PDB file of C-alpha atoms in Angstrom:
ATOM      1  CA  MET A   1      34.316 -41.319   0.796  1.00 39.00           C
ATOM      2  CA  LEU A   2      33.892 -44.906   2.246  1.00 45.00           C
ATOM      3  CA  LYS A   3      37.180 -46.694   2.840  1.00 47.00           C
ATOM      4  CA  GLU A   4      38.274 -49.856   0.687  1.00 55.00           C
ATOM      5  CA  LYS A   5      35.894 -52.654   1.663  1.00 75.00           C
ATOM      6  CA  ARG A   6      33.722 -50.642   3.577  1.00 88.00           C
ATOM      7  CA  ALA A   7      29.948 -50.713   3.678  1.00 95.00           C
ATOM      8  CA  ILE A   8      27.076 -49.367   4.748  1.00 97.00           C
ATOM      9  CA  LEU A   9      23.848 -51.579   7.245  1.00 96.00           C
ATOM     10  CA  ILE A  10      20.683 -49.089   7.943  1.00 97.00           C
ATOM     11  CA  ALA A  11      18.028 -51.247  10.219  1.00 94.00           C
ATOM     12  CA  GLY A  12      14.989 -50.021  11.288  1.00 92.00           C
ATOM     13  CA  PRO A  13      11.153 -51.105  11.707  1.00 90.00           C
ATOM     14  CA  THR A  14       8.775 -51.817   9.015  1.00 89.00           C
ATOM     15  CA  ALA A  15       8.074 -48.666   6.361  1.00 90.00           C
ATOM     16  CA  SER A  16      10.493 -46.248   8.833  1.00 91.00           C
ATOM     17  CA  GLY A  17      12.147 -45.649   5.392  1.00 92.00           C
ATOM     18  CA  LYS A  18      14.843 -47.778   5.090  1.00 94.00           C
ATOM     19  CA  SER A  19      14.593 -48.231   1.233  1.00 94.00           C
ATOM     20  CA  ALA A  20      14.230 -44.712   0.190  1.00 94.00           C
ATOM     21  CA  LEU A  21      17.211 -43.414   2.689  1.00 96.00           C
ATOM     22  CA  ALA A  22      19.330 -46.677   1.390  1.00 97.00           C
ATOM     23  CA  ILE A  23      18.410 -45.702  -1.998  1.00 97.00           C
ATOM     24  CA  ALA A  24      19.325 -42.293  -1.056  1.00 97.00           C
ATOM     25  CA  LEU A  25      22.836 -43.159  -0.260  1.00 97.00           C
ATOM     26  CA  ALA A  26      23.674 -45.208  -3.103  1.00 97.00           C
ATOM     27  CA  GLU A  27      23.434 -42.335  -5.550  1.00 97.00           C
ATOM     28  CA  ARG A  28      24.847 -40.460  -3.431  1.00 96.00           C
ATOM     29  CA  LEU A  29      28.034 -42.603  -3.082  1.00 95.00           C
ATOM     30  CA  GLY A  30      27.728 -44.410  -5.477  1.00 94.00           C
ATOM     31  CA  GLY A  31      26.542 -47.652  -3.884  1.00 96.00           C
ATOM     32  CA  VAL A  32      25.029 -51.189  -4.261  1.00 98.00           C
ATOM     33  CA  VAL A  33      21.520 -51.524  -2.869  1.00 98.00           C
ATOM     34  CA  ILE A  34      21.534 -55.459  -0.775  1.00 98.00           C
ATOM     35  CA  ASN A  35      17.988 -57.084   0.427  1.00 97.00           C
ATOM     36  CA  ALA A  36      18.842 -58.536   4.190  1.00 96.00           C
ATOM     37  CA  ASP A  37      14.820 -59.141   4.500  1.00 94.00           C
ATOM     38  CA  SER A  38      13.693 -62.992   4.840  1.00 94.00           C
ATOM     39  CA  MET A  39      10.515 -62.263   2.932  1.00 94.00           C
ATOM     40  CA  GLN A  40      11.298 -59.874   0.257  1.00 94.00           C
ATOM     41  CA  VAL A  41      14.086 -62.368  -1.803  1.00 96.00           C
ATOM     42  CA  TYR A  42      11.003 -64.301  -3.158  1.00 96.00           C
ATOM     43  CA  ALA A  43      10.246 -63.384  -6.460  1.00 94.00           C
ATOM     44  CA  GLU A  44       6.664 -63.459  -5.734  1.00 94.00           C
ATOM     45  CA  LEU A  45       5.791 -61.054  -3.072  1.00 91.00           C
ATOM     46  CA  ARG A  46       6.889 -58.287  -4.230  1.00 90.00           C
ATOM     47  CA  ILE A  47       4.033 -56.289  -3.301  1.00 88.00           C
ATOM     48  CA  LEU A  48       3.116 -58.079   0.130  1.00 85.00           C
ATOM     49  CA  THR A  49       6.556 -57.575   1.334  1.00 87.00           C
ATOM     50  CA  ALA A  50       6.720 -53.933  -0.400  1.00 88.00           C
ATOM     51  CA  ARG A  51      10.021 -54.263  -2.129  1.00 92.00           C
ATOM     52  CA  PRO A  52      10.989 -51.038  -3.821  1.00 92.00           C
ATOM     53  CA  THR A  53       9.240 -50.511  -7.103  1.00 92.00           C
ATOM     54  CA  PRO A  54      10.543 -51.716 -10.598  1.00 93.00           C
ATOM     55  CA  GLU A  55      10.694 -47.721 -10.482  1.00 95.00           C
ATOM     56  CA  GLU A  56      12.942 -47.401  -7.148  1.00 94.00           C
ATOM     57  CA  GLU A  57      15.153 -50.425  -8.526  1.00 95.00           C
ATOM     58  CA  ALA A  58      16.264 -48.761 -11.819  1.00 95.00           C
ATOM     59  CA  ARG A  59      17.717 -45.372  -9.676  1.00 97.00           C
ATOM     60  CA  VAL A  60      20.880 -47.925  -8.660  1.00 97.00           C
ATOM     61  CA  PRO A  61      21.277 -51.119  -8.284  1.00 97.00           C
ATOM     62  CA  HIS A  62      19.854 -54.097  -6.222  1.00 98.00           C
ATOM     63  CA  ARG A  63      21.065 -56.742  -5.159  1.00 98.00           C
ATOM     64  CA  LEU A  64      18.931 -60.242  -3.638  1.00 97.00           C
ATOM     65  CA  TYR A  65      15.826 -58.900  -4.255  1.00 96.00           C
ATOM     66  CA  GLY A  66      13.355 -61.174  -5.725  1.00 95.00           C
ATOM     67  CA  HIS A  67      16.045 -63.863  -6.595  1.00 96.00           C
ATOM     68  CA  VAL A  68      14.492 -66.923  -5.075  1.00 96.00           C
ATOM     69  CA  PRO A  69      11.177 -68.499  -6.290  1.00 95.00           C
ATOM     70  CA  ALA A  70       8.407 -68.655  -3.623  1.00 91.00           C
ATOM     71  CA  ARG A  71       8.582 -72.390  -4.313  1.00 91.00           C
ATOM     72  CA  GLU A  72      12.133 -72.968  -2.870  1.00 87.00           C
ATOM     73  CA  ALA A  73      13.241 -73.495   0.300  1.00 81.00           C
ATOM     74  CA  TYR A  74      15.623 -69.754   1.675  1.00 88.00           C
ATOM     75  CA  SER A  75      17.606 -70.308   4.907  1.00 88.00           C
ATOM     76  CA  VAL A  76      20.040 -67.859   6.881  1.00 90.00           C
ATOM     77  CA  ALA A  77      23.045 -69.882   5.318  1.00 88.00           C
ATOM     78  CA  ARG A  78      22.500 -69.143   1.993  1.00 92.00           C
ATOM     79  CA  TYR A  79      21.511 -66.109   1.788  1.00 95.00           C
ATOM     80  CA  VAL A  80      24.809 -65.306   4.479  1.00 94.00           C
ATOM     81  CA  ASP A  81      27.085 -67.411   1.396  1.00 94.00           C
ATOM     82  CA  ASP A  82      24.875 -64.826  -1.357  1.00 96.00           C
ATOM     83  CA  ALA A  83      25.538 -61.960   0.527  1.00 96.00           C
ATOM     84  CA  ARG A  84      29.086 -62.562   0.540  1.00 94.00           C
ATOM     85  CA  ARG A  85      29.657 -63.254  -2.902  1.00 96.00           C
ATOM     86  CA  VAL A  86      27.591 -60.511  -3.764  1.00 97.00           C
ATOM     87  CA  LEU A  87      30.145 -58.117  -1.284  1.00 96.00           C
ATOM     88  CA  ARG A  88      33.091 -59.298  -2.911  1.00 94.00           C
ATOM     89  CA  GLU A  89      31.681 -58.627  -6.313  1.00 96.00           C
ATOM     90  CA  ILE A  90      30.593 -55.158  -5.161  1.00 96.00           C
ATOM     91  CA  TRP A  91      33.702 -54.321  -3.310  1.00 94.00           C
ATOM     92  CA  ASP A  92      35.538 -55.797  -6.692  1.00 94.00           C
ATOM     93  CA  ALA A  93      33.871 -52.927  -9.059  1.00 95.00           C
ATOM     94  CA  GLY A  94      34.938 -50.327  -6.312  1.00 93.00           C
ATOM     95  CA  ARG A  95      31.969 -49.675  -5.010  1.00 95.00           C
ATOM     96  CA  VAL A  96      29.810 -49.262  -2.343  1.00 95.00           C
ATOM     97  CA  PRO A  97      27.261 -51.796  -0.294  1.00 97.00           C
ATOM     98  CA  ILE A  98      24.589 -50.811   1.354  1.00 98.00           C
ATOM     99  CA  VAL A  99      22.764 -53.350   3.126  1.00 97.00           C
ATOM    100  CA  VAL A 100      18.812 -52.840   3.743  1.00 96.00           C
ATOM    101  CA  GLY A 101      16.689 -54.811   6.453  1.00 90.00           C
ATOM    102  CA  GLY A 102      14.467 -55.697   7.969  1.00 84.00           C
ATOM    103  CA  THR A 103      14.726 -59.020   8.836  1.00 90.00           C
ATOM    104  CA  GLY A 104      17.136 -59.584  13.232  1.00 90.00           C
ATOM    105  CA  LEU A 105      18.663 -63.074  11.651  1.00 91.00           C
ATOM    106  CA  TYR A 106      19.765 -61.663   8.478  1.00 93.00           C
ATOM    107  CA  ILE A 107      21.599 -59.061  10.000  1.00 94.00           C
ATOM    108  CA  LYS A 108      23.636 -60.454  12.731  1.00 92.00           C
ATOM    109  CA  ALA A 109      24.283 -63.322  10.632  1.00 93.00           C
ATOM    110  CA  LEU A 110      25.896 -60.864   8.624  1.00 94.00           C
ATOM    111  CA  LEU A 111      27.765 -58.517  11.294  1.00 93.00           C
ATOM    112  CA  ASP A 112      28.518 -61.965  13.566  1.00 91.00           C
ATOM    113  CA  GLY A 113      28.536 -65.210  11.416  1.00 91.00           C
ATOM    114  CA  LEU A 114      27.198 -68.263  11.438  1.00 89.00           C
ATOM    115  CA  SER A 115      28.535 -71.007  13.691  1.00 87.00           C
ATOM    116  CA  PRO A 116      30.103 -73.637  11.019  1.00 87.00           C
ATOM    117  CA  VAL A 117      27.057 -76.678  11.310  1.00 87.00           C
ATOM    118  CA  PRO A 118      28.247 -79.081   8.029  1.00 87.00           C
ATOM    119  CA  LEU A 119      25.761 -79.399   5.612  1.00 84.00           C
ATOM    120  CA  ILE A 120      23.250 -82.084   6.193  1.00 90.00           C
ATOM    121  CA  PRO A 121      23.134 -85.006   4.063  1.00 92.00           C
ATOM    122  CA  GLU A 122      19.393 -84.699   1.923  1.00 90.00           C
ATOM    123  CA  GLU A 123      18.640 -88.229   3.289  1.00 94.00           C
ATOM    124  CA  ILE A 124      18.227 -87.164   7.330  1.00 95.00           C
ATOM    125  CA  ARG A 125      17.337 -84.117   6.337  1.00 91.00           C
ATOM    126  CA  LYS A 126      13.896 -85.571   4.298  1.00 93.00           C
ATOM    127  CA  HIS A 127      13.741 -88.246   6.942  1.00 96.00           C
ATOM    128  CA  TRP A 128      13.082 -86.013  10.208  1.00 95.00           C
ATOM    129  CA  ARG A 129      11.189 -83.570   7.698  1.00 92.00           C
ATOM    130  CA  ALA A 130       8.994 -86.663   7.950  1.00 95.00           C
ATOM    131  CA  GLU A 131       9.026 -87.681  11.066  1.00 95.00           C
ATOM    132  CA  GLY A 132       7.906 -83.862  11.578  1.00 94.00           C
ATOM    133  CA  GLU A 133       4.843 -83.885   9.464  1.00 93.00           C
ATOM    134  CA  ARG A 134       4.042 -87.906  10.966  1.00 95.00           C
ATOM    135  CA  LEU A 135       4.581 -87.685  15.305  1.00 94.00           C
ATOM    136  CA  PRO A 136       3.112 -85.208  17.634  1.00 95.00           C
ATOM    137  CA  PRO A 137       4.728 -82.356  18.664  1.00 95.00           C
ATOM    138  CA  ALA A 138       4.901 -83.744  22.355  1.00 95.00           C
ATOM    139  CA  ALA A 139       6.691 -87.129  20.675  1.00 96.00           C
ATOM    140  CA  LEU A 140       9.217 -85.531  18.745  1.00 96.00           C
ATOM    141  CA  HIS A 141      10.158 -83.112  21.262  1.00 97.00           C
ATOM    142  CA  ALA A 142      10.541 -86.242  23.514  1.00 96.00           C
ATOM    143  CA  ALA A 143      12.294 -87.873  21.019  1.00 96.00           C
ATOM    144  CA  LEU A 144      14.853 -85.043  21.248  1.00 97.00           C
ATOM    145  CA  ALA A 145      14.843 -85.033  25.569  1.00 97.00           C
ATOM    146  CA  ALA A 146      15.748 -88.703  25.649  1.00 97.00           C
ATOM    147  CA  ARG A 147      18.753 -88.126  22.671  1.00 96.00           C
ATOM    148  CA  ASP A 148      20.022 -84.317  23.474  1.00 96.00           C
ATOM    149  CA  ALA A 149      18.219 -83.378  26.978  1.00 96.00           C
ATOM    150  CA  GLY A 150      19.913 -80.516  26.657  1.00 95.00           C
ATOM    151  CA  MET A 151      18.783 -78.816  23.970  1.00 96.00           C
ATOM    152  CA  ALA A 152      14.844 -79.944  24.338  1.00 96.00           C
ATOM    153  CA  GLU A 153      15.531 -77.794  27.532  1.00 95.00           C
ATOM    154  CA  ARG A 154      16.125 -74.682  24.896  1.00 95.00           C
ATOM    155  CA  LEU A 155      13.005 -75.392  22.657  1.00 96.00           C
ATOM    156  CA  ALA A 156       9.449 -74.976  22.944  1.00 95.00           C
ATOM    157  CA  PRO A 157       7.627 -78.240  22.552  1.00 94.00           C
ATOM    158  CA  ALA A 158       5.049 -76.983  19.673  1.00 94.00           C
ATOM    159  CA  ASP A 159       8.304 -75.075  18.276  1.00 94.00           C
ATOM    160  CA  ILE A 160       8.637 -78.272  15.799  1.00 93.00           C
ATOM    161  CA  GLN A 161      11.102 -76.521  13.160  1.00 90.00           C
ATOM    162  CA  ARG A 162      13.516 -76.284  15.276  1.00 93.00           C
ATOM    163  CA  ILE A 163      13.112 -79.062  17.262  1.00 96.00           C
ATOM    164  CA  VAL A 164      13.513 -81.449  13.364  1.00 95.00           C
ATOM    165  CA  ARG A 165      16.670 -78.660  12.795  1.00 94.00           C
ATOM    166  CA  ALA A 166      18.529 -80.045  16.350  1.00 96.00           C
ATOM    167  CA  LEU A 167      17.434 -83.457  15.494  1.00 97.00           C
ATOM    168  CA  GLU A 168      18.952 -83.944  12.406  1.00 95.00           C
ATOM    169  CA  VAL A 169      21.742 -82.220  13.149  1.00 95.00           C
ATOM    170  CA  LEU A 170      22.358 -84.744  16.267  1.00 96.00           C
ATOM    171  CA  ASP A 171      21.718 -87.797  13.358  1.00 95.00           C
ATOM    172  CA  ALA A 172      24.321 -85.985  10.660  1.00 95.00           C
ATOM    173  CA  THR A 173      27.065 -84.991  13.054  1.00 95.00           C
ATOM    174  CA  GLY A 174      26.886 -86.970  16.426  1.00 95.00           C
ATOM    175  CA  ARG A 175      27.041 -83.382  18.364  1.00 95.00           C
ATOM    176  CA  SER A 176      24.652 -81.275  20.125  1.00 96.00           C
ATOM    177  CA  LEU A 177      23.488 -78.006  17.525  1.00 94.00           C
ATOM    178  CA  ALA A 178      24.006 -75.971  21.151  1.00 94.00           C
ATOM    179  CA  ASP A 179      27.907 -77.157  20.970  1.00 94.00           C
ATOM    180  CA  TRP A 180      28.005 -76.245  16.801  1.00 93.00           C
ATOM    181  CA  ARG A 181      26.521 -73.215  18.667  1.00 88.00           C
ATOM    182  CA  ARG A 182      29.408 -72.357  20.947  1.00 89.00           C
ATOM    183  CA  GLN A 183      31.694 -72.129  18.437  1.00 87.00           C
ATOM    184  CA  PRO A 184      32.202 -68.723  16.539  1.00 84.00           C
ATOM    185  CA  GLY A 185      31.707 -67.566  13.527  1.00 87.00           C
ATOM    186  CA  VAL A 186      32.975 -65.979  10.753  1.00 86.00           C
ATOM    187  CA  PRO A 187      31.313 -62.424   9.707  1.00 91.00           C
ATOM    188  CA  VAL A 188      30.781 -61.544   6.428  1.00 92.00           C
ATOM    189  CA  MET A 189      30.896 -57.941   7.098  1.00 91.00           C
ATOM    190  CA  SER A 190      33.542 -56.277   9.676  1.00 85.00           C
ATOM    191  CA  ASN A 191      31.779 -54.821  13.117  1.00 80.00           C
ATOM    192  CA  ALA A 192      34.802 -52.268  12.281  1.00 81.00           C
ATOM    193  CA  GLU A 193      34.578 -51.311   8.851  1.00 85.00           C
ATOM    194  CA  THR A 194      30.712 -51.743   8.498  1.00 92.00           C
ATOM    195  CA  VAL A 195      28.292 -47.806   9.067  1.00 94.00           C
ATOM    196  CA  ARG A 196      25.500 -49.103  10.962  1.00 94.00           C
ATOM    197  CA  LEU A 197      22.177 -46.452  11.517  1.00 95.00           C
ATOM    198  CA  ARG A 198      19.243 -47.465  12.380  1.00 94.00           C
ATOM    199  CA  VAL A 199      16.117 -45.423  11.316  1.00 93.00           C
ATOM    200  CA  CYS A 200      13.887 -44.200  14.082  1.00 92.00           C
ATOM    201  CA  VAL A 201      10.862 -43.084  13.684  1.00 90.00           C
ATOM    202  CA  GLU A 202       7.831 -41.825  15.700  1.00 93.00           C
ATOM    203  CA  ARG A 203       5.307 -44.647  16.767  1.00 93.00           C
ATOM    204  CA  ALA A 204       2.475 -42.600  15.441  1.00 94.00           C
ATOM    205  CA  ILE A 205       4.198 -41.755  12.385  1.00 93.00           C
ATOM    206  CA  LEU A 206       5.167 -45.435  11.911  1.00 91.00           C
ATOM    207  CA  HIS A 207       1.033 -46.740  12.135  1.00 94.00           C
ATOM    208  CA  GLN A 208       0.365 -44.174   9.321  1.00 94.00           C
ATOM    209  CA  ARG A 209       2.726 -45.270   7.279  1.00 92.00           C
ATOM    210  CA  CYS A 210       2.268 -48.925   7.291  1.00 91.00           C
ATOM    211  CA  ASN A 211      -1.586 -48.159   7.175  1.00 93.00           C
ATOM    212  CA  ASP A 212      -1.179 -45.747   3.837  1.00 91.00           C
ATOM    213  CA  ARG A 213       1.286 -48.892   2.373  1.00 87.00           C
ATOM    214  CA  PHE A 214      -1.457 -51.310   3.375  1.00 89.00           C
ATOM    215  CA  GLU A 215      -3.795 -49.097   1.183  1.00 89.00           C
ATOM    216  CA  THR A 216      -1.159 -48.530  -1.576  1.00 85.00           C
TER     217      THR A 216
END
């Protein structure tokens, strides 16, 4: 049996069988399956994202699946907050959390933590989102380069989303996003206390599973 506050993390490519393994382990260990896929959080995308079926979800408890309306923006920072809360509830209940996913950024955030960038005031966010829609990408990138050349060099001129993020952080904090990223985050799951599993499937089999899933 896993020690107190230990967790299992399952990673692997699409259609490799991660969810089936997670459910089997949850049944054997008295565990709770936690989603770490950025698309499976959305309520309306069950079929498109191959989320566990209602029958599969009924076999063992599932958390952070379909809990966000598709019209609502969801970030890795919000995911980390949600996952931290859910993990605490599962550990307090004496059960085993089994995190399963597909989104590398979410998994990295759980194991390494996020840089402590402060929350951006809504008026600043709205301003730069509006600028991102109004200005052509090259002009937006030039605006960043004029104020934060180092960060601009890291970003492609067409990467509007990340350029807008860099500008809003700069406006809100007076510091480059690159400076914030150099500060270590606080892990949500301890590496030393996490059993990490990677599901590996032969490519030909994986392709066939993907085709079968699409047809289904």
